[in-house]
Short mmCIF file of C-alpha atoms and ligand atoms in Angstrom, two decimals:
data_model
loop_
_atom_site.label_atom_id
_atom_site.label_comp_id
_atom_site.label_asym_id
_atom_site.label_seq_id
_atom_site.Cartn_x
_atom_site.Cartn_y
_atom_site.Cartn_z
CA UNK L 1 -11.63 12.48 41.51
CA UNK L 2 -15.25 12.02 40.83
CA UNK L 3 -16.88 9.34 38.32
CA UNK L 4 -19.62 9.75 35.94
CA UNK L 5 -21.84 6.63 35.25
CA UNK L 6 -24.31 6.89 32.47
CA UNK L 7 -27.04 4.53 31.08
CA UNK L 8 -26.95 5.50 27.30
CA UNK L 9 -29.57 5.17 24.69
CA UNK L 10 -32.55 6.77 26.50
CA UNK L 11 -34.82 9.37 24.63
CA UNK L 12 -34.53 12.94 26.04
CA UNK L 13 -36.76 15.37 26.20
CA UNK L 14 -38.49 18.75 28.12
CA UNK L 15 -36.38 22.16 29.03
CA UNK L 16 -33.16 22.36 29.61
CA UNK L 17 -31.69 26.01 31.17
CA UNK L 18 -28.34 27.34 30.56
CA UNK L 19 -26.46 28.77 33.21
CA UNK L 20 -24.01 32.29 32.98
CA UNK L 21 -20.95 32.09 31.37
CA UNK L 22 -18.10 30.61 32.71
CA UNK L 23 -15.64 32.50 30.60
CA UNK L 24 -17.12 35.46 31.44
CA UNK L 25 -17.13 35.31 35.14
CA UNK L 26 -14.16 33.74 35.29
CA UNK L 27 -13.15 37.19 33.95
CA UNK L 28 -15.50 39.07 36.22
CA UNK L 29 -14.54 38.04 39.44
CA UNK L 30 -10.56 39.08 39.20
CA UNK L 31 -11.98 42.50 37.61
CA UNK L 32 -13.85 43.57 40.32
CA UNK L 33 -11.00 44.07 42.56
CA UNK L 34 -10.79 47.10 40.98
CA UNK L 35 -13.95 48.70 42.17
CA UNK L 36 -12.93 51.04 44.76
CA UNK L 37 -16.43 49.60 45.91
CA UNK L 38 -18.54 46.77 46.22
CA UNK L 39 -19.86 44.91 42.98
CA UNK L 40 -23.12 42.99 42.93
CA UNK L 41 -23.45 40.30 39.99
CA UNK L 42 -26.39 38.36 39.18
CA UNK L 43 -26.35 34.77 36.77
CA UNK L 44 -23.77 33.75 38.62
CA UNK L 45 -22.93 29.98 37.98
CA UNK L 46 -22.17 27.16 40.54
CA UNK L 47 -18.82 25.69 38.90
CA UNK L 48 -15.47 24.69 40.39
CA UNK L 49 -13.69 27.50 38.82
CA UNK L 50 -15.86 30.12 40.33
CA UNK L 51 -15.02 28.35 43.74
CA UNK L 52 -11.21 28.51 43.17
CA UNK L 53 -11.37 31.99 42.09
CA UNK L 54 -13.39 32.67 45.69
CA UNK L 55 -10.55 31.20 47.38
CA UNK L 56 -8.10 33.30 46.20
CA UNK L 57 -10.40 36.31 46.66
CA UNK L 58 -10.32 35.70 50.25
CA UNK L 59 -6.86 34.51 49.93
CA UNK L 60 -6.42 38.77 49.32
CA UNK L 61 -8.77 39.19 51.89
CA UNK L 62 -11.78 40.31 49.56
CA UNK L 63 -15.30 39.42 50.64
CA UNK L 64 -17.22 37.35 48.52
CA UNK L 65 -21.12 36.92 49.49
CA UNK L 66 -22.82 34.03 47.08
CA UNK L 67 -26.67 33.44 47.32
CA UNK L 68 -27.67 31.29 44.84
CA UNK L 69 -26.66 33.02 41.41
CA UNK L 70 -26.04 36.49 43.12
CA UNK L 71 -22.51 37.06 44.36
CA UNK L 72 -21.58 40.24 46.23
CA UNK L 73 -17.61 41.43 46.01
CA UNK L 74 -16.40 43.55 48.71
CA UNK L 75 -12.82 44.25 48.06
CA UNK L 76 -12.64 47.45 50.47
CA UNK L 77 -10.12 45.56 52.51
CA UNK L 78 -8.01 43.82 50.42
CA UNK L 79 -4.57 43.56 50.36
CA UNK L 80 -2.14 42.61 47.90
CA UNK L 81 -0.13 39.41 48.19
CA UNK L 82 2.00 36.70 46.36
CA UNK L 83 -0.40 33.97 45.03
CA UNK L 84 1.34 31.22 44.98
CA UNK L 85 0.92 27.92 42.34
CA UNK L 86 -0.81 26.17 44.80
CA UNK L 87 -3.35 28.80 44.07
CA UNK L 88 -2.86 30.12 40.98
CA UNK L 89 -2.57 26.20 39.00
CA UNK L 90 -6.21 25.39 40.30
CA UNK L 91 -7.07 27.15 36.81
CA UNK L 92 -6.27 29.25 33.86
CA UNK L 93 -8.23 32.09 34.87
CA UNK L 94 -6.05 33.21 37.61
CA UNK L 95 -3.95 34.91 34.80
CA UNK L 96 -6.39 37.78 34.87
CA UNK L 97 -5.15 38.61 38.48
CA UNK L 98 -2.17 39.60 36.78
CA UNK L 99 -3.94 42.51 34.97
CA UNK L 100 -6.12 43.74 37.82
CA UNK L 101 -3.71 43.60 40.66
CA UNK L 102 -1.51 45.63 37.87
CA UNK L 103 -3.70 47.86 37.33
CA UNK L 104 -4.55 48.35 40.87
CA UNK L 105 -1.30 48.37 42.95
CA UNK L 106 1.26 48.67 40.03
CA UNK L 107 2.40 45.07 41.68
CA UNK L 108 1.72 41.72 40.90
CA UNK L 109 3.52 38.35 41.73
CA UNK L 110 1.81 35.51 41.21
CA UNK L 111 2.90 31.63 39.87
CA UNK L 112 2.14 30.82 35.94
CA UNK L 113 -1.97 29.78 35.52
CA UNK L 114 -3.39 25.96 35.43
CA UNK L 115 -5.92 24.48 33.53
CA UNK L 116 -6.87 22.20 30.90
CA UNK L 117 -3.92 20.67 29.35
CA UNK L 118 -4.99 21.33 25.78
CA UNK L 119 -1.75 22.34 24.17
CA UNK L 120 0.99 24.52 25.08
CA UNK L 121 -1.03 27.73 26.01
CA UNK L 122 1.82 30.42 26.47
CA UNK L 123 0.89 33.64 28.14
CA UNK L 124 3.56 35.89 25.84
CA UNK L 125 0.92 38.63 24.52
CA UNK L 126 -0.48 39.25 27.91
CA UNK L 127 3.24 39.39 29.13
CA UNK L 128 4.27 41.99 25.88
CA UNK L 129 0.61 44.23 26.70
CA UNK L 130 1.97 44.64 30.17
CA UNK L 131 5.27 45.68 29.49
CA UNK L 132 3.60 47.93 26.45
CA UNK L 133 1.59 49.88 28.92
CA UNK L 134 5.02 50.34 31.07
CA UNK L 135 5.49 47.34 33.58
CA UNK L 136 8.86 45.94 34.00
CA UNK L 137 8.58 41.70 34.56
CA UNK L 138 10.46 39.75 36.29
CA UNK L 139 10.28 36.10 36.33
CA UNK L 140 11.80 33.49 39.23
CA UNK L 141 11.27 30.22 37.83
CA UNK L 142 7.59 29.87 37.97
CA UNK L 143 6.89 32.51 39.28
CA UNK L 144 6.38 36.11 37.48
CA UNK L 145 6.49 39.73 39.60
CA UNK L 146 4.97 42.42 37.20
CA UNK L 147 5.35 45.71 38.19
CA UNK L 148 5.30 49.41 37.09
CA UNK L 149 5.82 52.89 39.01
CA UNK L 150 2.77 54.22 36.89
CA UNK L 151 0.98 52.46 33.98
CA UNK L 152 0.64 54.37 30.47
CA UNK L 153 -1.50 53.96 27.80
CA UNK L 154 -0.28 52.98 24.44
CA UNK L 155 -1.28 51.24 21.10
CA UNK L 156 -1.13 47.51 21.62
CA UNK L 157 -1.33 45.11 18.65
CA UNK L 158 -1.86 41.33 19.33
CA UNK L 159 -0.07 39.21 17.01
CA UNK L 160 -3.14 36.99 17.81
CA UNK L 161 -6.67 37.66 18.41
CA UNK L 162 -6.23 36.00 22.16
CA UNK L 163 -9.17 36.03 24.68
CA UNK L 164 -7.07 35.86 27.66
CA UNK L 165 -5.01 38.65 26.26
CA UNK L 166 -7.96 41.10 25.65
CA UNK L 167 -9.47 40.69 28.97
CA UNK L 168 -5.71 40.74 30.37
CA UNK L 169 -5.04 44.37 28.81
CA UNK L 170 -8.46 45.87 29.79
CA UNK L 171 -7.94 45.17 33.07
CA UNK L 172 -4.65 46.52 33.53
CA UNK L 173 -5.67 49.44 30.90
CA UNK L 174 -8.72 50.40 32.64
CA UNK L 175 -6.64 53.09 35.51
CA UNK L 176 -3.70 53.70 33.42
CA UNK L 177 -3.03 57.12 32.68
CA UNK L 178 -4.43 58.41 29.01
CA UNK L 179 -5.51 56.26 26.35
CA UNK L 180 -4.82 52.39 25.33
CA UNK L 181 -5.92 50.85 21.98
CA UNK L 182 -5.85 47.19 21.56
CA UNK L 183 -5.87 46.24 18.17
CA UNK L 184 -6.66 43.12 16.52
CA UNK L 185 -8.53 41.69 20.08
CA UNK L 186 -10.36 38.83 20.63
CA UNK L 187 -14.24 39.52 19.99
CA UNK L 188 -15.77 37.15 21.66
CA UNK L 189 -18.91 38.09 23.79
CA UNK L 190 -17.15 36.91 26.71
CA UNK L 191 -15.28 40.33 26.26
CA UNK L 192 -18.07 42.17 25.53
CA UNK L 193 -19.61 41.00 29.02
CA UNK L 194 -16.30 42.04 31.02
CA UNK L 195 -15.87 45.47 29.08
CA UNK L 196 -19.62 46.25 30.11
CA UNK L 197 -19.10 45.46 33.55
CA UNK L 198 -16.11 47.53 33.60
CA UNK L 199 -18.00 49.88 32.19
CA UNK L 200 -21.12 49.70 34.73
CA UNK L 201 -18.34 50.87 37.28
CA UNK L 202 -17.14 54.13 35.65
CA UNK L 203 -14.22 52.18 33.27
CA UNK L 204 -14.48 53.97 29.35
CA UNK L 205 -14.20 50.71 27.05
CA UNK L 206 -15.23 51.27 23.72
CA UNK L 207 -15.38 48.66 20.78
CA UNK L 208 -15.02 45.71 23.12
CA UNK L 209 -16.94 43.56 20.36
CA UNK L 210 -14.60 44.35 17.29
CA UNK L 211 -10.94 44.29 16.45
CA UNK L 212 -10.20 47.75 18.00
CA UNK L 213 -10.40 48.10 21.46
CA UNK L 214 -10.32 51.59 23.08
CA UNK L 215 -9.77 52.24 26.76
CA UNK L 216 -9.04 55.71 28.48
CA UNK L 217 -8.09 55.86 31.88
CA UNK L 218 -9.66 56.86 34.92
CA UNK L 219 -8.88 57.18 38.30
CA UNK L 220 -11.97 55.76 40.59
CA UNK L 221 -14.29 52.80 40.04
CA UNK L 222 -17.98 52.22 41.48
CA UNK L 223 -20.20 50.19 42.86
CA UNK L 224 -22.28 48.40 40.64
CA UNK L 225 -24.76 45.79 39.48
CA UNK L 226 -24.07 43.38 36.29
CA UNK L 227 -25.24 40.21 35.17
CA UNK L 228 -23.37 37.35 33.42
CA UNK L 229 -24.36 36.41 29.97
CA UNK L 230 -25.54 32.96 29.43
CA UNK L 231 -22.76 30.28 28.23
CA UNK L 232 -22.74 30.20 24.83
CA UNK L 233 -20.72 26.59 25.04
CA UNK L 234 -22.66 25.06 27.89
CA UNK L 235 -25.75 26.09 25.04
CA UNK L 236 -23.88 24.59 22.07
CA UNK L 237 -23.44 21.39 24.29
CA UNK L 238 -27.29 20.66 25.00
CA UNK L 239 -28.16 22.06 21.69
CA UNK L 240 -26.26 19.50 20.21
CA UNK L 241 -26.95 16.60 23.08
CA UNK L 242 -30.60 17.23 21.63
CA UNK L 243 -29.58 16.80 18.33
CA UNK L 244 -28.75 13.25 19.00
CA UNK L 245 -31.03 11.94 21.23
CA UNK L 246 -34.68 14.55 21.71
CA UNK L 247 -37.77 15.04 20.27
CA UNK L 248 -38.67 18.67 20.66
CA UNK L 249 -36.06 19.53 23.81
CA UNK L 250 -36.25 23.11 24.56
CA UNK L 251 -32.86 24.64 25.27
CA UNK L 252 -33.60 27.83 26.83
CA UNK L 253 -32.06 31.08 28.14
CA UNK L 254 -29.38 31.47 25.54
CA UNK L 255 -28.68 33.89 23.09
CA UNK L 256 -29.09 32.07 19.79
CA UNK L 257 -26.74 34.35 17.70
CA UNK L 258 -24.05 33.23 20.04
CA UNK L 259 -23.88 30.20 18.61
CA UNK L 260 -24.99 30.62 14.88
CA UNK L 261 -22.08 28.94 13.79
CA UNK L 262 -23.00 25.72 15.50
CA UNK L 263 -26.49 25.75 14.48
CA UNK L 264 -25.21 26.27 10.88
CA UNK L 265 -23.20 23.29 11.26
CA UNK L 266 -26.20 21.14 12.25
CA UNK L 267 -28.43 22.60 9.54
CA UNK L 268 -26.26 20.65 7.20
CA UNK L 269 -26.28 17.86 9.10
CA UNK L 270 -29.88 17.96 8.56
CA UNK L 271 -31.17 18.45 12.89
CA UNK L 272 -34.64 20.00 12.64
CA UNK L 273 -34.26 23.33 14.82
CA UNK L 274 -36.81 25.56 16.05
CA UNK L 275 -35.14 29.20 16.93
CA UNK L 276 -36.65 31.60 18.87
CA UNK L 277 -35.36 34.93 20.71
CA UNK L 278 -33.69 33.38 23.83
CA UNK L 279 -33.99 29.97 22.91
CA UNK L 280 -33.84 26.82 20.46
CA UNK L 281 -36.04 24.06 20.09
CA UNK L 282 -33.83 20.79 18.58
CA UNK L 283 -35.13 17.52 17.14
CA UNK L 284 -32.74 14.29 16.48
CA UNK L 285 -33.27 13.96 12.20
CA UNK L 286 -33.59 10.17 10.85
CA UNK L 287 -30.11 10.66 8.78
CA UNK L 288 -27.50 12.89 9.57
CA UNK L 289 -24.70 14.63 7.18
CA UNK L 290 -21.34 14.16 7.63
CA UNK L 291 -19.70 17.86 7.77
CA UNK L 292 -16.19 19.63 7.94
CA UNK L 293 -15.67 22.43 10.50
CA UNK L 294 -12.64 24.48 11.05
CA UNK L 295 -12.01 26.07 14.36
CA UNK L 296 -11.84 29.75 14.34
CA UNK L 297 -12.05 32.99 16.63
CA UNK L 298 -15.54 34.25 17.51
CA UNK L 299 -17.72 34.49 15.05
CA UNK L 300 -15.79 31.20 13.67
CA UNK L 301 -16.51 27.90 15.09
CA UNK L 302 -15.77 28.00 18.33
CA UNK L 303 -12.69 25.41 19.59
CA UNK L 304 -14.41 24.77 22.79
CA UNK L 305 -17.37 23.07 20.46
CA UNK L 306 -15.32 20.85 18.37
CA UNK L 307 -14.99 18.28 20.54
CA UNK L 308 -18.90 18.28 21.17
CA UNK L 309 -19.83 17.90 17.67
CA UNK L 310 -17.50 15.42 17.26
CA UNK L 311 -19.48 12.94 19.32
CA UNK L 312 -22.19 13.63 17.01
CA UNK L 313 -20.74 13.29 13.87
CA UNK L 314 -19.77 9.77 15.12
CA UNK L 315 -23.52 9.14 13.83
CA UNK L 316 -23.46 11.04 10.53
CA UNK L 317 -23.77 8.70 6.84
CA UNK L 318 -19.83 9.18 5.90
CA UNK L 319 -16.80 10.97 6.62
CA UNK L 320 -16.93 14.50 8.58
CA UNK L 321 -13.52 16.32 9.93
CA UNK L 322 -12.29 19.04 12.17
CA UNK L 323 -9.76 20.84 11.52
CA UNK L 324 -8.18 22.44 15.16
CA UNK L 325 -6.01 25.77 14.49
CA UNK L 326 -6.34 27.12 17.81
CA UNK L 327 -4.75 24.23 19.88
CA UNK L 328 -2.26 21.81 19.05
CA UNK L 329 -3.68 19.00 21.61
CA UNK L 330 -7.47 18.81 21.71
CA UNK L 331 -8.32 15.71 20.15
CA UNK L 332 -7.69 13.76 23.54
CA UNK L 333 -11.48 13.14 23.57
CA UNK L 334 -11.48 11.35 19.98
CA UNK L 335 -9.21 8.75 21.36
CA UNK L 336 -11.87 7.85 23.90
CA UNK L 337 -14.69 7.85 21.40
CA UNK L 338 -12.20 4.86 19.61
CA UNK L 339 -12.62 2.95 22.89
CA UNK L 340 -16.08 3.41 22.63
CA UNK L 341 -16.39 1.40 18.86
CA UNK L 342 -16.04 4.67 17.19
CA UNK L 343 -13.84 4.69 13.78
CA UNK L 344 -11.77 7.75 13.82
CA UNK L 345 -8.01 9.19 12.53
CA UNK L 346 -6.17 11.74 13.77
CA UNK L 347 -3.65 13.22 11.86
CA UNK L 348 -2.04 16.42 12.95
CA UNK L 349 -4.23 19.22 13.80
CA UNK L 350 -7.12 17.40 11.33
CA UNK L 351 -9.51 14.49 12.64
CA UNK L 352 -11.47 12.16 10.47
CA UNK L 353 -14.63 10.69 12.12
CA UNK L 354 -16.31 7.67 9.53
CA UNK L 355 -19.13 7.50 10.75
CA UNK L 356 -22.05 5.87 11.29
CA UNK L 357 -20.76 3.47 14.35
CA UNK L 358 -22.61 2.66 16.77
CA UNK L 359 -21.21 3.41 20.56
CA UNK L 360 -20.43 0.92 22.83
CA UNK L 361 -20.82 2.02 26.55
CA UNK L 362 -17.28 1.18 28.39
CA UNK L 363 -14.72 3.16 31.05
CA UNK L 364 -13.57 6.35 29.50
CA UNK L 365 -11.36 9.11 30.98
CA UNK L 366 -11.90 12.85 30.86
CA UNK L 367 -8.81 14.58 29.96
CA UNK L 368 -10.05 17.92 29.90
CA UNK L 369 -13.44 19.88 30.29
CA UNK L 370 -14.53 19.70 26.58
CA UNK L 371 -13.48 16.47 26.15
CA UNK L 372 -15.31 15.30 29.47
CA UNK L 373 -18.64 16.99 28.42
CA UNK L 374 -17.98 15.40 25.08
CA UNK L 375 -17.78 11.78 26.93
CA UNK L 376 -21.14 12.52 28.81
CA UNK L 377 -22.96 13.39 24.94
CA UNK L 378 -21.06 9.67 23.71
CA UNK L 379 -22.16 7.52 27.22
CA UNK L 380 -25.81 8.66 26.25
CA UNK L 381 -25.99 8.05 22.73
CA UNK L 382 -24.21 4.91 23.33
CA UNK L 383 -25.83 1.60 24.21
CA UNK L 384 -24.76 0.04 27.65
CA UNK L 385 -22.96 1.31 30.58
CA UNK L 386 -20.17 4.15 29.97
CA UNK L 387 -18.13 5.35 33.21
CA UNK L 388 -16.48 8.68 32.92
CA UNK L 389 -13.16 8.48 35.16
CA UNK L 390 -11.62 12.42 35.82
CA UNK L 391 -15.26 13.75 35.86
CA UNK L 392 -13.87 17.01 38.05
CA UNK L 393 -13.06 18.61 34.77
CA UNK L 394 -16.62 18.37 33.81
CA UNK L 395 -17.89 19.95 36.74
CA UNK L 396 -15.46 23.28 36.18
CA UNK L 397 -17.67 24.03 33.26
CA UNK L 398 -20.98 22.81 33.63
CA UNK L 399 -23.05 23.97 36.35
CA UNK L 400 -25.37 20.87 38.20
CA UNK L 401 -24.70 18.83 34.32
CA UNK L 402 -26.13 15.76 36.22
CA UNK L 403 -29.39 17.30 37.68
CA UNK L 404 -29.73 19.19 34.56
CA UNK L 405 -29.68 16.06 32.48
CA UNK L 406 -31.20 13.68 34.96
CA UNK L 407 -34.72 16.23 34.26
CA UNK L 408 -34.85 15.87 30.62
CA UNK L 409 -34.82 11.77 30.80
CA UNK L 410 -30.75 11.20 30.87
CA UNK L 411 -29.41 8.22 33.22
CA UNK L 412 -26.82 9.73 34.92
CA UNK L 413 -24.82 9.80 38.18
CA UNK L 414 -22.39 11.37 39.54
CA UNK L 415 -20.13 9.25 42.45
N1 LIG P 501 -1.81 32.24 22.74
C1 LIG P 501 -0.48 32.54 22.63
N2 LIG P 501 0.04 33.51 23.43
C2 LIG P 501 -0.71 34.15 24.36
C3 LIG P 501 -2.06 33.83 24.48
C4 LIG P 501 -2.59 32.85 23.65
O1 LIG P 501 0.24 31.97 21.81
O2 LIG P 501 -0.17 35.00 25.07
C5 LIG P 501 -2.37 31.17 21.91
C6 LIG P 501 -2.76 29.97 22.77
O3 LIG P 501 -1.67 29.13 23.00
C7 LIG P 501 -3.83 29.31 21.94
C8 LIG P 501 -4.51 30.49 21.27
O4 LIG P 501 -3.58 31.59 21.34
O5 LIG P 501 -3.25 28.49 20.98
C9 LIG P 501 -5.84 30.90 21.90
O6 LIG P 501 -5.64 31.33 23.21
P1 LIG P 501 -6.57 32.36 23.94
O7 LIG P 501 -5.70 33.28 24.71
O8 LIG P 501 -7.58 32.95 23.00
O9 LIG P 501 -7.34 31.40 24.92
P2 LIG P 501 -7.40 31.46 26.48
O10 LIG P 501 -7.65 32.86 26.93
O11 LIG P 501 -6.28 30.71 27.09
C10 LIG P 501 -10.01 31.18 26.46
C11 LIG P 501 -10.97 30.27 27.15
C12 LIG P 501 -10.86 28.89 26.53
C13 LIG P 501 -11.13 28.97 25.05
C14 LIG P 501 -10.21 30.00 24.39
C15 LIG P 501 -10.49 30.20 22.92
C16 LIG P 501 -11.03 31.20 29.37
C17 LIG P 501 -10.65 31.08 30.79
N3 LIG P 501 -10.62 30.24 28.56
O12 LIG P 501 -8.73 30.63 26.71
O13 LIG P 501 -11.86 28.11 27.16
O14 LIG P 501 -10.90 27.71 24.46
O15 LIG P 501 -10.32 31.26 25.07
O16 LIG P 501 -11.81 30.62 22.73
O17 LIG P 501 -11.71 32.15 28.98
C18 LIG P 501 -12.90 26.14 27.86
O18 LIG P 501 -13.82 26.84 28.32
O19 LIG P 501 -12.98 24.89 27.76
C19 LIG P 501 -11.67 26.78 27.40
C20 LIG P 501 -10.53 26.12 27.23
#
């Protein structure tokens, strides 16, 4: 496990680039085994999750070509196999194999998906989708087969508005014979960015982007060229990183209406922002706001931001709160930001930060991704030393985070 040391307290400033989404090509790369050709994508980011997902590309014995942010999929010679939980644990994205080896064979067995332990994270709509479009499942401890003679497409309605589930569906969806509708689906633009590359090889998605989701059939899939949007959290993160510490730091290549929610949120907290077409230019105000956010489903706040702002609202004149109703368990982080002087309560799915403190650099532990980029905002606005124990859960998300921050001024180091 890797350790993050940071030297807080130092004034940041300059450009700062975001990288593709992780979300969506976490997505991407188990959809483009069903290209009956290669796929080229471009904005590819360097993460850990993009790694694991290679490995089990090759695992199927697809070819995977990566040259800097370009990656090349050949699955021509693939086969389909058991992927075990040795694999399939290394993250949650593996789910989506489920879908595309579905849709692709009419065969899947593969062990329940990892990742960050951030509540209980069931996988029942993707499971009741499946069976929807005709799949019988089967499951052997942890270990599911799904499988269908032909897949048919139906109405699906999702009790919840579930990303996984959305992407799950279209995949499997995408050759099943006739039409599938999924209604009430997730709309965030990490959809949108699957559905279109879907699309770019011959798939007929329409709606990806609203509640009502429309997919009809077909039989053969092309090669193709699509490019990853940028990461809309990775964005939020620097945006508000910025917001605590810069003069004038230029986050660019982002798509500001992305995160609108988040910028609303620090309007009232009084940051200066500057935003422009494919970027935003943030200033750290003398005072900040104390402010209430509720996690929601895109456009709402977004859950994977909560635990950013909430190292900034460790600096705001009085009490802020977050209320969490997407996850039952992803407050982890505020206990750390305790250790570091911070005055906080949790109770239930609600958090009270009383702010302002001021941070104390000390030894803090990642406990998940969020939480860990979280940590890295705290060590810097904090005064002293902060270590960041666990820091691999950083690096699934964040593509080079300590060269990235090291050029706009940040003390940082990764061991
Ligand atoms: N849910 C169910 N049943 C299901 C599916 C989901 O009850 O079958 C519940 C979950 O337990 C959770 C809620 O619905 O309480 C949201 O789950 P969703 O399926 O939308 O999330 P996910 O697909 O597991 C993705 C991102 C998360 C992000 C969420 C919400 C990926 C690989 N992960 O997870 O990203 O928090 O959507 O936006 O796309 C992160 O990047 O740090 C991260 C955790």
């Amino acid at each position: 496990m890797h350790i993050i040391n940071i030297t807080g307290g130092k004034k940041l400033g300059g450009e700062i680039s975001v990288s593709g989404a992780k979300n969506s090509i976490v997505g991407i790369m188990p959809a483009a085994i069903l290209c009956d050709e290669d796929v080229n994508i471009y904005n590819v980011p360097s993460l850990s999750d993009v790694e694991n997902l290679k490995t089990i590309l090759e695992y199927l014995n697809v070819n995977v070509e990566i040259k800097e942010d370009y990656m090349r999929i050949i699955p021509n010679n693939m086969t389909n196999k058991p992927i075990n939980s040795e694999l399939s644990k290394k993250l949650r994205a593996s789910y989506y194999f489920m879908g595309s080896l579905l849709g692709k064979y009419g065969h899947v067995e593969i062990s329940f998906p990892g990742g960050c332990v951030i509540g209980a994270r069931p996988i029942d709509l993707h499971l009741k989708g499946f069976k929807a479009l005709g799949a019988k499942i089967t499951e052997d401890g942890d270990t599911m087969i799904i499988e269908a003679d032909e897949l048919i497409g139906t109405n699906i309605y999702l009790d919840f508005a579930s990303v996984g589930a959305t992407i799950n569906l279209m995949l499997a969806a995408v050759k099943a014979k006739g039409k599938t509708i999924i209604e009430n689906a997730a709309k965030e633009p990490e959809i949108v960015n699957v559905a279109t590359f879907l699309n770019n090889m011959g798939a007929r998605i329409s709606g990806a982007g609203t509640n009502r989701i429309k997919i009809e059939g077909v039989d053969y899939l092309h090669s193709c060229f699509h490019e990853v949007i940028p990461d809309r959290i990775e964005a939020g993160t620097f945006v508000v990183l910025g917001a605590a510490l810069s003069d004038n730091l230029k986050v660019k290549n982002l798509i500001p209406e992305h995160i609108n929610s988040l910028l609303e949120k620090l309007r009232e907290m009084g940051v200066g922002l500057e935003v422009g077409p494919d970027y935003v230019i943030v200033s750290k105000p003398e005072h900040y706001n104390p402010v209430d956010i509720q996690t929601l489903v895109y456009p709402g706040f977004p859950t994977d931001l909560q635990q950013i702002l909430a190292s900034l609202m460790v600096l705001a004149d009085g009490t802020s709160t977050i209320d969490e109703t997407i996850y039952e368990n992803r407050f982890q982080n505020l206990y750390e930001l305790v250790k570091m002087g911070a005055r906080i309560k949790v109770e239930g799915e609600r958090g009270y930060i009383y702010g302002p403190t001021k941070l104390k650099g000390t030894t803090v532990m990642a406990t998940d991704l969020r939480a860990g980029a979280a940590l890295v905002i705290a060590g810097l606005i904090a005064d002293g030393q902060t270590e960041i124990q666990n820091a691999d859960y950083i690096l699934r998300g964040y593509e080079n985070i300590v060269e990235k921050l090291s050029n706009i001024g940040a003390t940082i180091v990764l061991k």
